[in-house]
Amino acid sequence: MLLKVLFCPTPLSLNMTLNGTCLALRQVGRAASRLPCRASPQLLGLVRRCSITTSASNNKGNPRQKERVVILGSGWAGYAFANTLDPAKYERIVVSPRSHFVFTPLLASTAVGTLEFRSVLEPVRRLSGVNFYQGWADDIDFVRKTVRAEANTADDLASKTIVLPAGGGNYPKQPGIKGEVFDVSYDKVVIACGSFSQTFGVDGVREHAHFLRDIGDSRRIRLRVLSLFEQCAHQRTDHNASAAQDTESRRAGHLTNEDRRSLLHFAVVGGGPTGIEFAAELHDLIYEDLARIYPDLIQFVRITVYDIAPKVLPMFDKALSKYATDHFARQGINVRTKTSLSRIRLAPNDLGREHGGLTLTLADSDSTEIPAGLVVWSTGLMANPLISRLASKSFPLSTPSSEPPSSEPPSPESSLALDPKTHLLLTDSHLRARVNHPSDPHATLDDVFVIGDCAVMESQPHLPKTAQVASQQAVYLAKQLSARAVGKKTFKFRNWGTLTYLGGWKAIHQSSADELKGWVAWVIWRGAYLTKSMSLRNKIMVPFYWITSWLFGRDISRF
Amino acid sequence: MLLKVLFCPTPLSLNMTLNGTCLALRQVGRAASRLPCRASPQLLGLVRRCSITTSASNNKGNPRQKERVVILGSGWAGYAFANTLDPAKYERIVVSPRSHFVFTPLLASTAVGTLEFRSVLEPVRRLSGVNFYQGWADDIDFVRKTVRAEANTADDLASKTIVLPAGGGNYPKQPGIKGEVFDVSYDKVVIACGSFSQTFGVDGVREHAHFLRDIGDSRRIRLRVLSLFEQCAHQRTDHNASAAQDTESRRAGHLTNEDRRSLLHFAVVGGGPTGIEFAAELHDLIYEDLARIYPDLIQFVRITVYDIAPKVLPMFDKALSKYATDHFARQGINVRTKTSLSRIRLAPNDLGREHGGLTLTLADSDSTEIPAGLVVWSTGLMANPLISRLASKSFPLSTPSSEPPSSEPPSPESSLALDPKTHLLLTDSHLRARVNHPSDPHATLDDVFVIGDCAVMESQPHLPKTAQVASQQAVYLAKQLSARAVGKKTFKFRNWGTLTYLGGWKAIHQSSADELKGWVAWVIWRGAYLTKSMSLRNKIMVPFYWITSWLFGRDISRF
């Protein structure tokens, strides 16, 4: 049965020669690599998907025969939605500044070289039958049912975290980059454009800190860490230099041991899962791999996690959080809670000019200054500026139509409803966008849906802003739309628990049902991620890289 | 026996529990990954190598106990030499601007995504016991036996082809980058710093063309090809647009089909193996993978190879060269021989400004202008500027000593001998640098060796500038030095034949003994590369990537 289905897309005669078998194997691989990953139901859907692709491309320019759903974003929410929505019933168009989905739980592993970058990416163009426009959604006209976007095919920009400048101006464009503006009309629109990184207005974060939300960030961090070691190794002749020798080195323009201590200080700001996992993975890289290659430098290495809160990993209970802190203490990773930064700048000496060394200023009474070679910033999220722009628009309350408003008496004006606390878009329990209505407190826009980080459900306002919530909302909504059953079943979040890797092959896991730590958690952690949201290709690649990194060490080449 | 040797470096008790076996496996893997690749003799040398590392690092700052060999360069010549020289007899220091060796025959495969970048790199730091300074050798003082170098830890610069500006100035530094200058003393120096890319002074090559000699080049080409397809796919609504519709598109700021035809023209300048293999691999990428993702764009694609000579692949005989040209013609790759370029510039319209479109000017009587989206330049090599700097130095003819010249009567001055035709360094048949001597026509500097692209052997002046020659010279010299037998056996080049991949799973192979083409050549091609010069890690990675690319298609994510 499986074979039969897999052979349908192209008329291959099922000959059993070696050649035939090879070709068949390849057919299966290539087809499956374009499929969503949850095995059999999707495999069986292959024939349908492929035929849709063809008919969709034939239909271009012709009147549309299927309802068009425009999806803004290609993160956990947008990608999972596009992947799940029935292509037989809807035309799917994804508009996103980045051309891929990033499997974020493994991003920290790519930043230290345990995994190769590509193994955590799923290109949107691999989703068979999905149309893709690479661009930033700038605005939505709810009356004409049109999304206005600015093209963005500058991939370097697209794959790194964009941070708003103080004051919020100049978004989303970068200086000198202006893409073509284009409109995409929709029958239904799904707003899944996520959130921005929060810098709390700390001076210098945007310019000097690294983020860890996209693959370009990860690549830059990997290069920087390895390059810092190379720079510190250069001309290293005596690892027990006296102060007098250090002065001599400095006079000769060489790095002193004090300089090495500054550059090999790795600062992580934010004690949530991203910050903690990065610190843990970095520790593994340094002590498992770099210690063999640069043994003399290990004495200078320090890793510090800064958090403003009294404890890290606030989503874990006290015991697990303490387990994490104790484990870090044993590994020599410093955790400084109740500490925040007021400024990051280039060190005002040769270290800054020639080696990119940084100076962190703590927001304590003494404005303590701390040198560092790398700052990774993961303090939290802020609303995507598109949200406030959409919320500031008013539109007539009558059912939106594709015709411009006629000479009829104008309907009362309304606007999208915002959650007063988070300033995110409010939705009803079916994820439809809520509008402010003078008489109906439950009014919604029936063709506008909001999922993921930019949505707050009126019925469950306290859902965390996590990948789990985003992907569950996406799958729920896609299924409801596919079944043409929107408004029937309400969304229910099922908490699969939270996992955080702590380095040294250990992790902690907590859910409503149980809590785990140590080896067991690590096994669950490694296993669980493989089965979720990944293509068959990456399901093979990820374990392969785990094995090769374990056998041969992480790769240290820099380019 | 093998197990015994492999367990020696660290005192592991050979317990047979699962844990023990896993750990042993990992030990073997990690150790082997640092070893040269020619299996058993090197495996047996492991214990010795490791102990050398330790003693070398303990000796730092102390008087040297072993002769120090400084190796300039980490390409085919330098890396193979450092890898082969006996660490028990010599201290090895590599000075090179790049921190890795690139397995160049597979570079074109990484530029199209058949292979992952890292699988063709071998970091110099993985060579156990080798000291490494990342920097450009700027000068050699043959009297004081010292190499002067400029540190270069800017990896982005280090991993891309550096092209000399017209006039040759500003080498090797790039604007704004000035590394620390440092000296390394030597007992013997091996000049293996390779050659530069030849641009024949064609205007705009340095600014707008891509080279394909290092991994950064490859990464940029891959990103550019994929990005061009994405840009051309954007807003593509009608693939049979009339001229009137095209005018309409242009007015709206969109790409026309004519624009797409310009941007999807891929020009390769130079019909040697590098250019031909890149064109072939690019063809495979486009027709095997991108055709599935961007089916509407394939009609606009053109690949053209330009060469000034009357035929491409001059190192192959007429029949094989014709086979290659016919194969390309069937694939639709244009080969324009007897054609050269006079200029490359950004297209003087929106295509140039917004999409990086280029205009090539042919050096024909009409100065024909041809649009292109990408130009890959591989026309040949020119002498490394270090060579002429070294040749312009004069030094006393007396035996060089480590003391500064005393008050004795000065010896007559001499200088390094250059090959009058190529302006490369002349060597004797033992690869020692030849000097100009008033009375002795065979005089050499006994502690200065030249191998690879920058050497011309007096006895065999017509050896090609290939990886084969470079690596054979390196291994020969390292063995002679290790055996303390320099001057006994002369270098003999053994021609293994030449292989060029032509795309569509076909290749041609020619040696003095035989010639092969088609499938058979392809099998040899794929197999042969695996067994040469690669670490165990990459011997596993390369076939793994071949299989996954074949099964799932090449990866198309861009970052």
Coordinates of C-alpha atoms in Angstrom, one line a residue, chain B residues 105-487:
Chain B
P105 CA 38.6 19.0 -6.0
L106 CA 35.3 18.9 -4.1
L107 CA 34.9 22.7 -3.6
A108 CA 32.5 23.0 -6.6
S109 CA 30.3 20.4 -5.0
T110 CA 30.0 22.5 -1.9
A111 CA 29.2 25.6 -3.9
V112 CA 26.0 23.8 -5.1
G113 CA 25.1 22.0 -1.9
T114 CA 25.9 18.4 -2.9
L115 CA 28.3 18.5 0.0
E116 CA 28.4 20.5 3.2
F117 CA 31.1 23.1 3.4
R118 CA 32.8 21.5 6.4
S119 CA 33.3 18.1 4.8
V120 CA 36.0 19.5 2.5
L121 CA 38.0 21.3 5.3
E122 CA 40.7 20.0 7.5
P123 CA 41.6 22.5 10.3
V124 CA 45.3 22.9 10.8
R125 CA 44.8 22.9 14.5
R126 CA 43.5 19.3 14.3
L127 CA 47.0 18.2 13.3
S128 CA 48.3 16.9 16.6
G129 CA 51.6 18.5 17.7
V130 CA 51.6 21.2 15.1
N131 CA 51.9 24.8 16.2
F132 CA 49.9 27.2 14.2
Y133 CA 50.0 31.0 13.7
Q134 CA 47.3 32.5 11.6
G135 CA 48.9 35.2 9.5
W136 CA 50.5 36.3 6.2
A137 CA 54.2 35.6 5.7
D138 CA 55.4 39.0 4.7
D139 CA 59.2 38.5 4.5
I140 CA 62.0 36.1 5.4
D141 CA 65.3 37.1 6.8
F142 CA 67.6 34.4 5.5
V143 CA 70.5 35.6 7.6
R144 CA 68.8 35.7 11.0
K145 CA 66.6 32.8 9.9
T146 CA 63.4 34.5 10.8
V147 CA 60.0 34.8 9.1
R148 CA 58.1 38.0 9.6
A149 CA 54.4 37.7 9.4
E150 CA 51.3 39.8 9.9
A151 CA 48.6 38.2 12.1
N152 CA 45.2 37.6 10.4
T153 CA 42.5 36.3 12.6
A154 CA 39.7 37.9 10.5
D155 CA 38.3 34.7 9.3
D156 CA 35.9 36.1 6.8
L157 CA 38.9 37.6 5.0
A158 CA 41.0 34.4 5.5
S159 CA 38.5 32.1 3.8
K160 CA 38.0 34.0 0.6
T161 CA 40.2 34.4 -2.4
I162 CA 42.2 37.6 -2.2
V163 CA 42.8 39.3 -5.5
L164 CA 45.5 41.8 -6.1
P165 CA 44.3 45.2 -7.2
A166 CA 45.6 46.6 -10.4
G167 CA 49.2 47.7 -9.7
G168 CA 49.6 45.1 -7.0
G169 CA 49.5 47.6 -4.1
N170 CA 47.9 47.1 -0.7
Y171 CA 48.9 43.4 -0.4
P172 CA 48.0 41.4 1.5
K173 CA 46.2 43.8 3.8
Q174 CA 42.6 44.9 3.1
P175 CA 41.6 48.5 3.8
G176 CA 41.2 49.0 7.5
I177 CA 42.7 45.7 8.6
K178 CA 46.1 45.7 10.1
G179 CA 47.2 42.7 12.1
E180 CA 50.0 42.5 14.7
V181 CA 53.4 41.9 13.1
F182 CA 55.4 39.0 14.6
D183 CA 58.6 37.1 13.9
V184 CA 59.1 33.3 14.0
S185 CA 62.6 31.9 13.9
Y186 CA 63.3 28.7 12.0
D187 CA 66.0 26.2 11.5
K188 CA 64.5 25.2 8.2
V189 CA 61.7 27.0 6.3
V190 CA 59.4 25.5 3.7
I191 CA 57.8 28.1 1.3
A192 CA 54.5 26.6 0.2
C193 CA 52.4 29.8 0.0
G194 CA 50.8 29.0 -3.4
S195 CA 49.7 31.4 -6.0
F196 CA 47.2 34.2 -6.5
S197 CA 44.3 34.3 -8.9
Q198 CA 45.0 35.8 -12.3
T199 CA 42.6 38.5 -13.5
F200 CA 44.6 39.7 -16.6
G201 CA 43.8 43.2 -15.5
V202 CA 40.2 42.9 -16.6
D203 CA 38.2 45.8 -15.1
G204 CA 35.7 44.8 -12.4
V205 CA 36.8 41.2 -11.9
R206 CA 38.0 41.9 -8.4
E207 CA 34.8 43.8 -7.4
H208 CA 32.1 41.8 -9.1
A209 CA 33.3 38.3 -10.0
H210 CA 33.3 35.3 -7.7
F211 CA 36.3 33.0 -7.4
L212 CA 36.3 29.4 -6.4
R213 CA 39.5 28.7 -4.5
D214 CA 38.4 28.8 -0.8
I215 CA 35.4 27.8 1.3
G216 CA 34.2 31.4 1.7
D217 CA 34.0 31.8 -2.0
S218 CA 32.0 28.6 -2.2
R219 CA 29.6 29.8 0.4
R220 CA 29.0 33.1 -1.3
I221 CA 28.4 31.5 -4.7
R222 CA 25.9 29.1 -3.2
L223 CA 24.0 31.9 -1.5
R224 CA 24.0 34.0 -4.7
V225 CA 22.7 31.2 -6.9
L226 CA 19.8 30.4 -4.6
S227 CA 19.1 34.0 -3.9
L228 CA 18.9 34.8 -7.7
F229 CA 16.2 32.1 -8.1
E230 CA 14.3 33.5 -5.1
Q231 CA 14.5 37.0 -6.5
C232 CA 13.3 35.9 -9.9
A233 CA 10.5 33.9 -8.4
H234 CA 9.2 36.9 -6.5
Q235 CA 5.9 38.2 -7.9
R236 CA 6.1 35.9 -10.8
T237 CA 2.5 35.6 -11.9
D238 CA 2.6 34.9 -15.7
H239 CA 5.3 32.9 -17.3
N240 CA 4.1 33.6 -20.8
A241 CA 3.9 37.4 -20.5
S242 CA 3.7 39.4 -23.7
A243 CA 5.9 42.4 -24.4
A244 CA 3.1 44.7 -23.3
Q245 CA 2.7 42.9 -20.0
D246 CA 6.4 43.1 -19.5
T247 CA 6.3 46.9 -19.9
E248 CA 3.5 46.9 -17.3
S249 CA 5.6 44.9 -14.9
R250 CA 8.5 47.2 -15.4
R251 CA 6.4 50.2 -14.7
A252 CA 5.2 48.6 -11.4
G253 CA 8.8 48.0 -10.4
H254 CA 8.5 44.3 -10.9
L255 CA 11.0 42.0 -12.7
T256 CA 10.1 41.3 -16.4
N257 CA 10.8 38.0 -18.1
E258 CA 13.7 39.7 -19.8
D259 CA 15.1 40.7 -16.4
R260 CA 14.8 37.1 -15.3
R261 CA 16.7 35.9 -18.4
S262 CA 19.5 38.4 -17.5
L263 CA 19.7 37.4 -13.8
L264 CA 19.5 33.7 -14.5
H265 CA 22.5 33.8 -16.9
F266 CA 25.4 32.1 -15.1
A267 CA 28.7 33.0 -16.7
V268 CA 31.9 30.9 -16.0
V269 CA 35.1 32.5 -17.3
G270 CA 37.8 29.9 -17.8
G271 CA 37.5 26.5 -19.4
G272 CA 39.9 24.6 -17.2
P273 CA 38.8 21.8 -14.8
T274 CA 37.6 24.2 -12.1
G275 CA 35.4 26.2 -14.5
I276 CA 34.1 23.1 -16.2
E277 CA 33.3 21.2 -13.0
F278 CA 31.5 24.2 -11.5
A279 CA 29.4 24.6 -14.7
A280 CA 28.6 20.9 -14.5
E281 CA 27.7 20.9 -10.9
L282 CA 25.6 24.1 -11.3
H283 CA 23.7 22.4 -14.1
D284 CA 23.0 19.4 -11.8
L285 CA 21.8 21.7 -9.0
I286 CA 19.5 23.6 -11.3
Y287 CA 18.0 20.7 -13.3
E288 CA 17.9 18.1 -10.5
D289 CA 16.7 20.3 -7.6
L290 CA 15.8 23.9 -8.5
A291 CA 13.6 22.7 -11.4
R292 CA 11.3 21.1 -8.9
I293 CA 11.1 24.1 -6.7
Y294 CA 11.0 26.9 -9.3
P295 CA 9.6 25.0 -12.4
D296 CA 8.5 28.3 -14.1
L297 CA 12.0 29.7 -14.0
I298 CA 13.9 27.0 -15.8
Q299 CA 13.1 28.4 -19.2
F300 CA 15.1 31.5 -18.3
V301 CA 18.3 29.7 -17.2
R302 CA 21.5 29.8 -19.3
I303 CA 25.0 28.6 -18.3
T304 CA 27.9 29.8 -20.5
V305 CA 31.6 28.9 -20.2
Y306 CA 33.9 31.5 -21.8
D307 CA 37.5 30.7 -22.7
I308 CA 40.1 32.6 -24.7
A309 CA 41.6 29.3 -26.1
P310 CA 40.3 27.4 -29.1
K311 CA 39.2 24.5 -26.9
V312 CA 38.4 23.9 -23.2
L313 CA 40.2 21.5 -20.9
P314 CA 43.5 21.8 -22.7
M315 CA 45.1 19.1 -20.5
F316 CA 42.9 16.5 -22.1
D317 CA 43.4 15.1 -25.6
K318 CA 41.2 16.1 -28.4
A319 CA 38.8 13.2 -28.2
L320 CA 38.1 13.7 -24.5
S321 CA 37.8 17.4 -24.8
K322 CA 35.3 17.0 -27.6
Y323 CA 33.4 14.4 -25.5
A324 CA 33.2 17.1 -22.8
T325 CA 32.0 19.7 -25.2
D326 CA 29.4 17.4 -26.8
H327 CA 28.1 16.4 -23.4
F328 CA 27.8 20.1 -22.4
A329 CA 26.0 20.8 -25.7
R330 CA 23.5 18.0 -24.9
Q331 CA 22.9 19.5 -21.5
G332 CA 22.4 22.9 -22.9
I333 CA 25.6 24.5 -21.4
N334 CA 27.1 26.9 -23.9
V335 CA 30.8 26.8 -24.4
R336 CA 32.2 30.0 -26.1
T337 CA 35.8 29.5 -27.0
K338 CA 38.1 32.1 -28.5
T339 CA 36.2 34.6 -26.4
S340 CA 37.5 36.9 -23.7
L341 CA 36.1 39.7 -21.5
S342 CA 37.2 43.2 -21.3
R343 CA 35.1 44.4 -18.4
I344 CA 32.6 43.4 -15.8
R345 CA 30.4 46.0 -14.1
L346 CA 27.1 46.3 -12.2
A347 CA 24.2 46.6 -14.8
P348 CA 23.6 50.4 -15.1
N349 CA 19.9 50.1 -14.2
D350 CA 17.6 48.8 -11.5
L351 CA 18.7 45.3 -12.1
G352 CA 22.2 46.2 -11.1
R353 CA 21.2 48.4 -8.2
E354 CA 18.5 46.2 -6.7
H355 CA 19.5 42.7 -7.7
G356 CA 23.2 42.9 -8.2
G357 CA 22.8 42.1 -12.0
L358 CA 26.0 42.4 -14.0
T359 CA 27.0 43.4 -17.5
L360 CA 29.9 41.6 -19.2
T361 CA 31.7 43.3 -22.1
L362 CA 33.3 41.0 -24.6
A363 CA 36.7 41.9 -26.0
D364 CA 35.4 41.6 -29.6
S365 CA 35.3 44.3 -32.2
D366 CA 31.7 45.3 -31.2
S367 CA 32.3 45.3 -27.4
T368 CA 29.2 43.1 -27.2
E369 CA 27.5 43.5 -23.8
I370 CA 26.0 40.5 -22.1
P371 CA 23.9 40.5 -18.9
A372 CA 24.5 38.0 -16.2
G373 CA 23.5 37.3 -12.5
L374 CA 26.7 35.6 -11.5
V375 CA 30.2 35.5 -12.9
V376 CA 32.6 32.8 -11.6
W377 CA 36.2 33.5 -12.6
S378 CA 38.8 30.8 -12.9
T379 CA 41.2 31.8 -15.6
G380 CA 44.5 30.7 -14.0
L381 CA 47.1 31.7 -11.5
M382 CA 49.8 34.3 -11.0
A383 CA 52.8 34.4 -8.8
N384 CA 52.3 35.2 -5.1
P385 CA 53.7 38.7 -4.5
L386 CA 55.8 37.3 -1.6
I387 CA 58.0 35.6 -4.3
S388 CA 59.1 38.8 -6.0
R389 CA 59.7 40.4 -2.6
L390 CA 61.9 37.5 -1.5
A391 CA 63.7 37.5 -4.9
S392 CA 64.5 41.2 -4.6
K393 CA 66.4 40.7 -1.3
S394 CA 70.1 40.3 -1.2
F395 CA 72.0 38.4 1.5
P396 CA 75.6 37.4 2.0
L397 CA 76.6 34.1 0.4
S398 CA 78.3 32.8 3.5
T399 CA 76.5 30.0 5.4
P400 CA 73.6 31.7 7.1
S401 CA 74.1 31.8 10.9
S402 CA 71.8 32.8 13.7
E403 CA 74.2 35.5 14.8
P404 CA 74.1 39.0 13.2
P405 CA 77.0 39.6 10.7
S406 CA 80.2 40.4 12.6
S407 CA 83.0 42.7 11.7
E408 CA 84.6 40.1 9.3
P409 CA 85.0 41.2 5.7
P410 CA 81.5 41.1 4.1
S411 CA 80.8 38.1 1.8
P412 CA 79.6 38.7 -1.7
E413 CA 75.9 39.4 -1.9
S414 CA 73.5 37.0 -3.5
S415 CA 69.7 36.5 -4.0
L416 CA 67.1 33.8 -4.6
A417 CA 67.1 32.6 -8.3
L418 CA 63.9 33.1 -10.2
D419 CA 62.6 31.1 -13.2
P420 CA 62.9 33.7 -16.0
K421 CA 59.7 32.6 -17.7
T422 CA 57.2 32.2 -14.8
H423 CA 59.0 34.4 -12.2
L424 CA 58.6 31.7 -9.6
L425 CA 61.3 30.4 -7.3
L426 CA 63.8 28.0 -8.8
T427 CA 64.7 24.9 -6.9
D428 CA 67.2 22.1 -7.5
S429 CA 65.9 18.5 -7.9
H430 CA 65.8 18.2 -4.0
L431 CA 63.4 21.2 -3.8
R432 CA 66.0 23.4 -2.1
A433 CA 65.9 27.1 -3.1
R434 CA 68.4 28.0 -5.8
V435 CA 70.5 31.2 -5.4
N436 CA 72.4 33.3 -7.9
H437 CA 76.1 32.6 -7.3
P438 CA 78.9 34.2 -9.3
S439 CA 80.9 31.0 -9.6
D440 CA 78.6 28.1 -8.5
P441 CA 75.7 27.5 -11.0
H442 CA 74.2 24.9 -8.6
A443 CA 74.3 26.9 -5.4
T444 CA 71.3 26.5 -3.0
L445 CA 70.2 27.7 0.4
D446 CA 70.2 24.4 2.3
D447 CA 67.6 25.4 4.9
V448 CA 65.1 26.9 2.5
F449 CA 62.8 24.7 0.5
V450 CA 60.1 25.6 -2.0
I451 CA 57.2 23.3 -2.9
G452 CA 53.9 23.6 -4.7
D453 CA 52.6 26.4 -6.9
C454 CA 55.4 28.8 -6.1
A455 CA 58.3 26.4 -7.1
V456 CA 59.8 25.6 -10.5
M457 CA 62.2 22.7 -10.5
E458 CA 65.3 23.4 -12.7
S459 CA 65.3 19.7 -13.7
Q460 CA 61.6 19.5 -14.5
P461 CA 60.5 23.0 -15.3
H462 CA 57.2 22.0 -17.0
L463 CA 55.5 20.2 -14.1
P464 CA 51.9 21.5 -14.0
K465 CA 50.7 23.7 -11.1
T466 CA 48.3 21.1 -9.7
A467 CA 47.3 19.6 -6.4
Q468 CA 49.0 16.4 -7.4
V469 CA 52.4 17.9 -7.9
A470 CA 52.1 20.0 -4.7
S471 CA 51.2 17.1 -2.5
Q472 CA 53.8 14.7 -4.0
Q473 CA 56.5 17.3 -3.5
A474 CA 55.3 17.8 0.0
V475 CA 55.3 14.1 0.9
Y476 CA 58.7 13.6 -0.8
L477 CA 60.3 16.5 1.0
A478 CA 58.9 15.6 4.4
K479 CA 60.1 12.0 4.0
Q480 CA 63.6 13.1 2.9
L481 CA 63.8 15.5 5.9
S482 CA 62.4 12.9 8.3
A483 CA 65.1 10.4 7.1
R484 CA 67.7 13.2 7.2
A485 CA 68.5 12.2 3.6
V486 CA 68.0 15.5 1.8
G487 CA 70.2 15.6 -1.3

